Amino acid sequence: MDQQTTRLSLPSEPRTFGFHVDGRDVPAGEREVFVRHSPAHDVPVTRTVACTPADVDDAVAAARAAFDDRRWAGLGGADRAAVLLRAAALLRERVDEIAYWETLENGKPIAQARGEVSGCVGMFELAAGLARTLHGDTFNNVGDDALSLVMREPVGVVGVVTPWNFPFLILCERVPYILASGNAVVAKPSEFTSATTLILADILRAAGLPAGVFNVVTGTGPTVGQAMLEHRDVDMVSFTGSTRTGRAVVEASARSNFKKLGLELGGKNPQIVFADADLDDAADGVAFGIAFNSGQCCVSGSRLIVERAVADAFARKVADKLARIRTGDPLDEATQAGAITTEAQNRAILDYIEKGKAEGATLAMGGTAMDLGRGRFIAPTVFTDVTPDMTIARDEIFGPVLTILPFDTLDEAVEMANDTEYGLAASVWSKDIDTAMAVSRRVRAGRFWVNTTLAGGPELPIGGFKASGWGREAGMMGVEEYTQVKSVHIAFGPRQHWID
Ligand code: NDP
């Protein structure tokens, strides 16, 4: 691999952000300010506002007004597409800037961050096309005196609550599609990673999105996020995060106005490797699937389910790959794995590793924090002798921790893959088309990869089966998800009277 050795420098002082309501940046004023420290460097990098529930009210009111007066929903799809395409162009110009702040707040490698942000350009471009092609249906077969239409309308004011693991990517897997049909948005990024959501507000304003159509409130989940969930003027919430908070989202919806929900929650995703796979390719994929973003990824391939005949040899191949990952300063172009984003997550991963050992699994590699002089890093970790009932085989760890479970038959592999409350993603590695197709049909997951992992484009809808969530994001389904369907039955000609 062609490795560059350049390293970006840290900012001389933290960048200060306001929040964004009705097209304006609102400074902190008397409000509390969060200072975010880079998880890889332990230095302050950004300052964001701890918004209050009153700020949420203001943001929702701005979105409500923007939606109700149809300044955006009332435009033709072509006009909305023009704004989304301008946003894509402006985003392309600011890829380096967005990637830099994403890396500083999140700890992910700069090259990875740049790749993610560049990928978001395509999401805006695709959503622009979808704004023009979104359509309903007609029934011209209901008699000469009638016509029936099935129309899609934007759902209204949409709250978007996003997590800290892919702050910009997850935002852009939703916002352009939500805007495509004419909705108004109030976004609530994680308090740990708010910067790039605020930069997107600036880009959308510069692209000509009318004021009030995209608003951002920053602050904590329990205060700001919860206020949005409870708000009766919010018509729908898209929530991405833990299954635990997902439950609170459903309860808040039921308590308030039964707002429509999109939920993308946890995963405990299987990587099923058959003996007839290209084992070198599969080992690379499995290592990538667990170590990408330091395992802080809802679609991480955290459960390796491997055919017993090759299990030991394959485990050695995976360990060899994992041992060669370049973990380090995320501002270094050559780094492949960066820091653990939050202190709570760092503790949670290390606790799971201890639990794995205590419950009798064998620690085959890693299992410790890495001392790089500063920041929070965890070595890629592999457990063998894992049984399906162990905590590390069942819980989403959200770190670079792989569990290995051997199987003997295809049926057993499928059963193990489905033996989880989750159903977000899965991979199969086999050169036998019959095997690959049988497994892809039987594993219950919203995303499925054959001989690859963590792949795909913005055309493909994403979302989960079972406790991994409700609804789909991205692609045309990601636009339709944020619409309501209205049936319109039109009568013409003289009415046949019911009362003579
Ligand atoms: P949370 O579910 O708490 O956080 C996700 C988002 O929800 C953040 O924006 C958070 O805000 C917000 N939030 C938190 N509480 C509320 C609330 N009561 N009402 C509305 N919004 C709320 O996840 P954690 O950060 O605590 O991570 C814990 C675990 O969740 C991880 O270990 C991982 O297993 C899983 N997770 C899964 C993700 C996924 O992509 N599916 C993403 C992140 C985590 P804030 O951060 O400001 O508190």
XYZ file of C-alpha atoms and ligand atoms in Angstrom:
548
model
C 0.000 0.000 0.000
C 1.250 3.451 -0.888
C 1.696 5.088 2.516
C 1.976 8.806 2.912
C 3.706 10.077 6.023
C 2.157 13.517 6.318
C 0.466 14.524 9.547
C -1.937 17.394 10.062
C -1.371 19.585 13.098
C -3.737 20.209 15.973
C -5.700 23.492 16.059
C -3.997 26.275 18.023
C -7.241 26.853 19.923
C -10.681 25.184 20.080
C -13.107 26.170 17.337
C -16.256 27.788 18.705
C -19.669 26.942 17.255
C -23.123 28.372 17.884
C -26.249 26.343 17.214
C -28.455 26.907 14.190
C -32.073 28.065 14.161
C -34.085 29.638 11.338
C -31.047 30.191 9.139
C -28.973 31.913 11.836
C -26.108 30.806 14.021
C -27.019 31.440 17.642
C -24.067 32.050 20.005
C -23.953 30.519 23.487
C -24.840 33.712 25.353
C -25.543 32.748 28.965
C -25.803 29.045 28.185
C -23.315 26.435 29.314
C -20.605 25.532 26.790
C -19.177 22.029 26.183
C -15.471 21.819 25.507
C -14.695 18.687 23.504
C -11.240 17.147 23.878
C -9.784 15.093 21.050
C -9.988 11.443 22.158
C -6.638 10.799 20.494
C -4.727 13.846 21.721
C -6.397 14.931 24.989
C -6.447 18.595 23.924
C -9.519 20.845 23.587
C -10.675 21.059 19.984
C -14.217 22.454 19.894
C -16.660 24.464 21.977
C -20.398 23.882 21.454
C -23.504 25.131 23.174
C -25.530 23.185 25.738
C -28.949 24.103 24.348
C -31.986 24.186 26.613
C -35.485 22.762 26.086
C -36.528 26.336 25.212
C -33.992 26.288 22.378
C -35.556 23.049 21.150
C -38.943 24.810 21.172
C -37.482 27.634 19.069
C -35.892 25.245 16.583
C -39.067 23.178 16.246
C -41.144 26.366 15.842
C -38.818 27.544 13.065
C -39.071 24.158 11.322
C -42.849 24.089 11.796
C -43.260 27.551 10.257
C -40.944 26.668 7.373
C -42.885 23.495 6.697
C -46.366 24.929 7.098
C -45.864 27.923 4.800
C -44.556 25.534 2.112
C -41.411 27.568 1.383
C -39.641 24.246 0.714
C -42.376 21.604 0.450
C -44.191 23.780 -2.078
C -41.277 23.933 -4.507
C -41.082 21.613 -7.482
C -38.756 18.647 -7.185
C -36.436 20.260 -9.715
C -35.990 23.328 -7.504
C -35.284 21.194 -4.454
C -32.849 19.147 -6.545
C -30.997 22.333 -7.534
C -30.398 23.178 -3.858
C -29.273 19.621 -3.053
C -26.866 19.657 -6.013
C -25.409 22.995 -4.898
C -25.001 21.499 -1.420
C -23.163 18.533 -2.968
C -20.783 20.890 -4.797
C -20.120 22.966 -1.668
C -19.593 19.808 0.332
C -17.021 18.622 -2.177
C -15.120 21.905 -1.699
C -15.111 21.458 2.090
C -14.268 17.745 2.366
C -10.864 18.393 3.987
C -12.255 20.825 6.530
C -15.141 18.540 7.549
C -12.884 15.477 7.738
C -10.437 17.391 9.970
C -13.071 18.365 12.571
C -14.640 14.914 12.385
C -11.276 13.354 13.185
C -10.567 15.777 16.008
C -13.884 15.145 17.762
C -14.321 11.459 16.960
C -10.753 10.094 16.844
C -11.140 8.266 13.517
C -8.233 8.277 11.011
C -8.145 11.336 8.773
C -7.958 9.287 5.559
C -11.072 7.362 6.622
C -12.882 10.575 7.593
C -12.060 12.078 4.205
C -13.418 8.974 2.481
C -16.635 9.133 4.468
C -17.212 12.816 3.791
C -16.454 12.385 0.077
C -19.015 9.578 0.017
C -21.607 11.974 1.408
C -21.339 14.117 -1.740
C -22.878 11.241 -3.698
C -25.727 10.995 -1.196
C -26.722 14.603 -1.879
C -26.423 14.010 -5.631
C -28.563 10.884 -5.485
C -31.150 12.597 -3.280
C -31.345 15.442 -5.826
C -32.327 12.929 -8.492
C -34.831 11.302 -6.151
C -36.425 14.698 -5.403
C -37.301 14.808 -9.094
C -38.441 11.218 -9.462
C -40.465 10.768 -6.263
C -43.975 9.913 -7.354
C -47.154 8.167 -6.321
C -49.598 5.988 -8.182
C -52.860 6.289 -10.098
C -55.877 4.035 -10.508
C -57.460 4.846 -13.821
C -59.582 1.717 -13.586
C -62.243 2.858 -11.141
C -64.909 3.810 -13.710
C -65.485 6.644 -16.166
C -66.728 8.952 -13.419
C -63.713 8.716 -11.109
C -59.982 8.694 -10.786
C -57.972 7.547 -7.774
C -54.552 8.901 -6.867
C -52.048 7.677 -4.325
C -49.957 10.681 -3.397
C -46.838 11.004 -1.309
C -46.470 14.038 0.907
C -43.580 15.033 3.165
C -44.264 13.937 6.721
C -43.564 17.422 8.160
C -41.056 18.326 10.872
C -38.457 15.602 11.310
C -36.120 15.324 14.297
C -32.818 13.610 13.503
C -30.883 12.262 16.509
C -27.437 10.964 15.548
C -24.624 9.223 17.462
C -20.898 9.867 17.785
C -19.448 6.964 15.794
C -20.114 8.311 12.275
C -21.386 11.818 13.000
C -21.319 13.129 9.429
C -21.926 9.911 7.491
C -25.007 8.915 9.484
C -26.343 12.472 9.197
C -25.931 12.399 5.416
C -27.480 8.950 5.137
C -30.633 10.723 6.296
C -30.766 14.497 5.754
C -30.587 14.760 1.925
C -33.286 12.091 1.540
C -35.448 13.734 4.209
C -35.102 17.095 2.449
C -35.790 15.602 -0.998
C -39.552 15.337 -0.471
C -39.897 18.727 1.258
C -39.639 18.058 5.010
C -38.132 20.444 7.553
C -35.453 19.133 9.931
C -34.228 19.678 13.478
C -30.969 17.756 13.951
C -29.509 16.798 17.340
C -25.965 15.470 17.028
C -24.219 13.708 19.892
C -22.813 16.189 22.391
C -19.375 14.632 21.728
C -19.369 15.214 17.971
C -21.490 18.201 16.987
C -19.055 20.191 14.821
C -19.665 18.644 11.431
C -23.469 18.776 11.764
C -23.100 22.524 12.331
C -20.836 22.816 9.277
C -23.556 21.068 7.241
C -26.017 23.767 8.381
C -23.633 26.370 6.971
C -23.347 24.468 3.684
C -27.115 24.095 3.300
C -27.644 27.802 3.979
C -25.005 28.689 1.374
C -26.659 26.271 -1.072
C -29.885 28.266 -0.852
C -31.970 26.084 1.462
C -34.658 28.420 2.841
C -34.229 29.534 6.467
C -35.890 27.258 9.001
C -35.767 24.124 6.857
C -32.608 22.772 8.543
C -31.973 23.570 12.200
C -29.414 22.163 14.638
C -29.709 22.033 18.426
C -26.665 20.845 20.360
C -26.437 19.434 23.878
C -27.067 16.234 25.777
C -29.416 13.414 24.853
C -31.401 13.401 28.094
C -32.074 17.168 27.883
C -32.125 18.222 24.241
C -32.798 14.865 22.586
C -35.550 14.009 25.036
C -37.232 17.405 24.546
C -37.367 16.728 20.836
C -38.795 13.237 21.338
C -41.557 14.597 23.552
C -42.364 17.558 21.284
C -45.859 17.485 19.829
C -44.914 19.596 16.819
C -42.334 17.038 15.682
C -44.024 14.652 13.240
C -41.277 12.067 12.942
C -37.970 11.203 14.585
C -35.077 9.373 13.017
C -32.991 7.943 15.844
C -29.653 6.160 15.530
C -28.002 4.838 18.656
C -28.295 2.254 21.382
C -31.174 -0.182 21.726
C -31.671 1.105 25.281
C -32.240 4.698 24.131
C -34.281 3.357 21.205
C -36.782 1.981 23.745
C -37.010 5.434 25.337
C -37.672 6.900 21.893
C -40.614 4.547 21.300
C -42.021 5.296 24.758
C -41.715 9.059 24.257
C -43.509 8.793 20.922
C -46.371 6.875 22.553
C -46.525 9.399 25.412
C -46.671 12.425 23.124
C -48.211 12.409 19.647
C -47.405 8.929 18.284
C -44.824 10.535 16.050
C -43.612 8.276 13.285
C -40.214 6.710 14.017
C -37.198 5.508 12.104
C -34.829 3.534 14.359
C -31.370 2.227 13.585
C -30.133 0.488 16.708
C -27.503 -2.040 17.694
C -26.094 -5.076 15.960
C -24.136 -8.233 16.752
C -23.326 -9.037 13.195
C -22.110 -12.457 12.010
C -19.311 -13.064 9.543
C -19.893 -16.625 8.314
C -16.813 -18.180 6.752
C -16.993 -21.523 4.923
C -13.963 -23.708 4.274
C -14.353 -23.188 0.502
C -13.932 -19.404 0.787
C -10.823 -17.609 -0.403
C -9.478 -17.614 3.143
C -6.956 -14.807 2.561
C -9.696 -12.510 1.247
C -12.010 -13.575 4.041
C -9.354 -12.946 6.718
C -8.786 -9.463 5.371
C -12.537 -8.818 5.318
C -13.064 -10.142 8.831
C -10.181 -8.012 10.173
C -11.562 -4.950 8.387
C -15.102 -5.706 9.576
C -14.118 -5.711 13.245
C -11.330 -3.106 13.348
C -12.766 -0.434 11.023
C -13.604 2.661 13.100
C -12.065 0.731 16.033
C -15.138 -1.492 16.038
C -17.428 1.409 16.949
C -19.733 0.596 14.121
C -23.309 -0.669 14.258
C -22.581 -3.011 11.342
C -19.224 -4.321 12.686
C -18.726 -8.001 11.963
C -18.174 -8.875 15.597
C -19.097 -12.587 15.561
C -16.882 -14.781 13.409
C -18.749 -18.041 12.695
C -16.256 -20.268 10.910
C -16.351 -23.834 9.586
C -14.565 -26.039 12.117
C -12.289 -27.720 9.544
C -10.480 -24.415 8.914
C -11.224 -22.612 12.189
C -7.742 -22.704 13.731
C -5.882 -21.873 10.525
C -8.349 -19.100 9.738
C -8.086 -17.624 13.235
C -4.312 -17.396 12.739
C -4.785 -15.590 9.412
C -7.167 -13.078 11.005
C -4.812 -12.537 13.954
C -1.934 -11.937 11.555
C -3.965 -9.279 9.727
C -5.131 -7.607 12.950
C -1.582 -7.486 14.309
C -0.497 -5.455 11.287
C -3.154 -2.717 11.534
C -1.554 0.697 11.916
C -3.208 2.055 15.061
C -2.137 5.532 16.074
C -2.469 9.277 15.662
C -5.591 9.772 13.542
C -4.118 12.958 12.068
C -1.406 10.829 10.451
C -2.339 9.928 6.860
C -1.052 6.376 7.276
C -3.137 5.513 10.350
C -5.794 2.832 9.847
C -7.331 2.672 13.331
C -7.711 5.614 15.675
C -9.005 6.340 19.153
C -12.019 5.173 21.139
C -14.400 8.109 20.929
C -15.754 8.430 24.467
C -14.428 7.596 27.898
C -17.637 5.685 28.678
C -17.202 3.555 25.555
C -13.547 2.889 26.419
C -14.548 1.629 29.857
C -17.392 -0.439 28.409
C -15.079 -2.229 25.946
C -12.453 -2.987 28.598
C -15.198 -4.239 30.938
C -16.467 -6.608 28.236
C -12.954 -7.938 27.731
C -12.726 -8.690 31.464
C -16.139 -10.352 31.351
C -15.033 -12.542 28.439
C -12.060 -13.767 30.440
C -14.137 -14.252 33.586
C -16.758 -16.310 31.721
C -14.096 -18.691 30.433
C -13.301 -17.570 26.868
C -9.648 -17.689 25.802
C -8.023 -14.351 24.998
C -6.142 -15.145 21.785
C -4.768 -11.664 21.149
C -4.987 -8.064 22.385
C -7.285 -7.432 25.313
C -5.618 -4.303 26.628
C -5.532 -0.552 26.264
C -2.631 0.643 24.079
C -0.294 3.237 25.550
C 0.508 5.694 22.769
C 1.524 8.474 25.147
C -1.843 10.203 24.963
C -5.432 9.434 24.001
C -7.572 6.277 24.345
C -6.747 3.263 22.204
C -7.609 -0.428 22.509
C -5.652 -3.209 20.816
C -7.551 -5.425 18.358
C -8.793 -8.289 20.502
C -9.767 -11.863 19.642
C -11.489 -14.419 21.854
C -11.603 -18.155 21.088
C -13.374 -20.957 23.012
C -16.451 -18.761 23.014
C -19.854 -20.344 23.593
C -23.058 -18.746 22.283
C -24.377 -18.026 25.794
C -21.414 -15.879 26.859
C -21.958 -12.149 27.297
C -19.255 -11.323 24.727
C -21.071 -13.503 22.179
C -24.426 -11.809 22.793
C -23.951 -8.113 23.654
C -22.978 -5.400 21.204
C -19.503 -4.470 22.471
C -18.913 -1.603 20.009
C -15.149 -2.002 20.042
C -12.415 -3.995 18.254
C -13.346 -7.281 19.947
C -13.948 -10.383 17.831
C -15.459 -13.619 19.125
C -14.879 -16.866 17.229
C -17.490 -19.634 17.126
C -16.926 -22.783 15.024
C -19.688 -24.626 13.115
C -19.986 -27.997 11.378
C -22.969 -27.660 9.025
C -24.687 -24.908 7.052
C -27.823 -25.301 9.155
C -25.799 -24.828 12.314
C -24.085 -21.736 10.872
C -27.438 -20.160 10.010
C -28.848 -21.021 13.419
C -25.877 -19.423 15.170
C -26.040 -16.350 12.930
C -29.716 -15.851 13.805
C -29.223 -16.574 17.505
C -29.272 -12.903 18.492
C -31.863 -10.279 19.321
C -30.364 -8.150 16.549
C -30.625 -8.275 12.759
C -28.658 -5.403 11.308
C -26.037 -6.918 9.002
C -24.282 -10.161 8.096
C -21.621 -11.478 5.708
C -20.993 -14.843 4.140
C -17.673 -15.898 2.652
C -17.865 -18.867 0.243
C -16.972 -19.560 -3.383
C -19.990 -21.866 -3.716
C -22.952 -19.922 -5.089
C -25.432 -22.415 -3.642
C -23.988 -22.003 -0.153
C -23.777 -18.221 -0.399
C -27.352 -17.872 -1.649
C -28.808 -20.321 0.872
C -27.202 -18.406 3.721
C -28.148 -14.982 2.371
C -31.812 -16.079 2.140
C -31.951 -17.538 5.641
C -30.032 -15.036 7.765
C -32.345 -12.394 9.193
C -30.538 -9.083 8.675
C -31.256 -5.805 6.882
C -27.892 -5.718 5.104
C -26.148 -8.766 3.720
C -22.732 -9.049 2.085
C -21.395 -11.914 -0.018
C -17.592 -12.194 -0.114
C -17.213 -8.657 1.181
C -18.292 -6.578 4.154
C -19.182 -2.973 5.083
C -19.746 -2.189 1.418
C -22.427 -0.683 -0.806
C -23.566 2.681 -2.076
C -26.213 5.314 -1.342
C -28.689 3.561 -3.642
C -29.045 0.684 -1.162
C -31.491 1.073 1.729
C -30.073 0.452 5.196
C -31.808 -0.650 8.382
C -32.406 -3.621 10.605
C -34.566 -6.646 11.297
C -35.673 -7.552 14.836
C -34.337 -5.336 17.663
C -31.995 -3.539 15.257
C -34.696 -1.102 14.320
C -37.583 0.075 12.205
C -37.672 1.516 8.715
C -35.034 2.092 6.078
C -32.665 4.960 5.307
C -31.027 5.978 2.008
C -31.981 5.234 -1.569
C -35.550 5.783 -2.779
C -36.845 3.921 0.298
C -35.043 6.474 2.452
C -37.040 9.228 0.728
C -40.341 7.367 0.903
C -39.800 6.610 4.602
C -40.144 10.348 5.320
C -43.409 10.727 3.417
C -47.010 10.095 4.271
C -49.277 8.429 1.765
C -52.558 10.122 0.939
C -55.248 8.405 -1.144
C -57.298 10.842 -3.182
C -60.494 9.637 -4.862
C -61.898 12.149 -7.374
C -65.477 11.934 -8.655
C -66.613 13.790 -11.754
C -69.815 14.049 -13.732
C -73.241 14.098 -12.100
C -73.573 12.426 -8.713
C -75.963 9.514 -8.314
C -77.959 10.798 -5.353
C -78.354 8.664 -2.217
C -81.501 10.556 -1.200
C -84.023 11.084 -4.026
P -27.051 6.604 22.918
O -28.112 5.796 22.324
O -27.229 7.108 24.298
O -26.733 7.884 21.984
C -27.142 8.056 20.648
C -27.753 9.434 20.440
O -28.920 9.541 21.235
C -26.856 10.602 20.874
O -27.115 11.740 20.076
C -27.342 10.866 22.280
O -27.023 12.167 22.703
C -28.832 10.681 22.085
N -29.585 10.411 23.300
C -29.180 9.840 24.456
N -30.195 9.767 25.327
C -31.268 10.312 24.721
C -32.615 10.542 25.105
N -33.081 10.196 26.297
N -33.444 11.124 24.222
C -33.001 11.461 22.993
N -31.743 11.303 22.582
C -30.894 10.716 23.427
O -25.710 5.758 22.822
P -24.373 5.909 23.699
O -23.614 7.058 23.198
O -24.678 5.891 25.172
O -23.658 4.533 23.344
C -23.991 3.377 24.072
C -24.039 2.164 23.192
O -24.975 2.347 22.145
C -22.747 1.845 22.464
O -21.908 1.126 23.291
C -23.248 1.059 21.298
O -23.433 -0.268 21.692
C -24.579 1.666 20.982
N -24.538 2.636 19.868
C -25.007 2.246 18.666
C -24.926 3.098 17.588
C -25.404 2.716 16.243
O -24.880 3.238 15.255
N -26.404 1.860 16.121
C -24.328 4.419 17.703
C -23.897 4.769 19.043
C -24.011 3.881 20.066
P -25.687 12.437 23.564
O -24.588 11.619 22.966
O -25.477 13.887 23.402
O -26.035 12.022 24.955
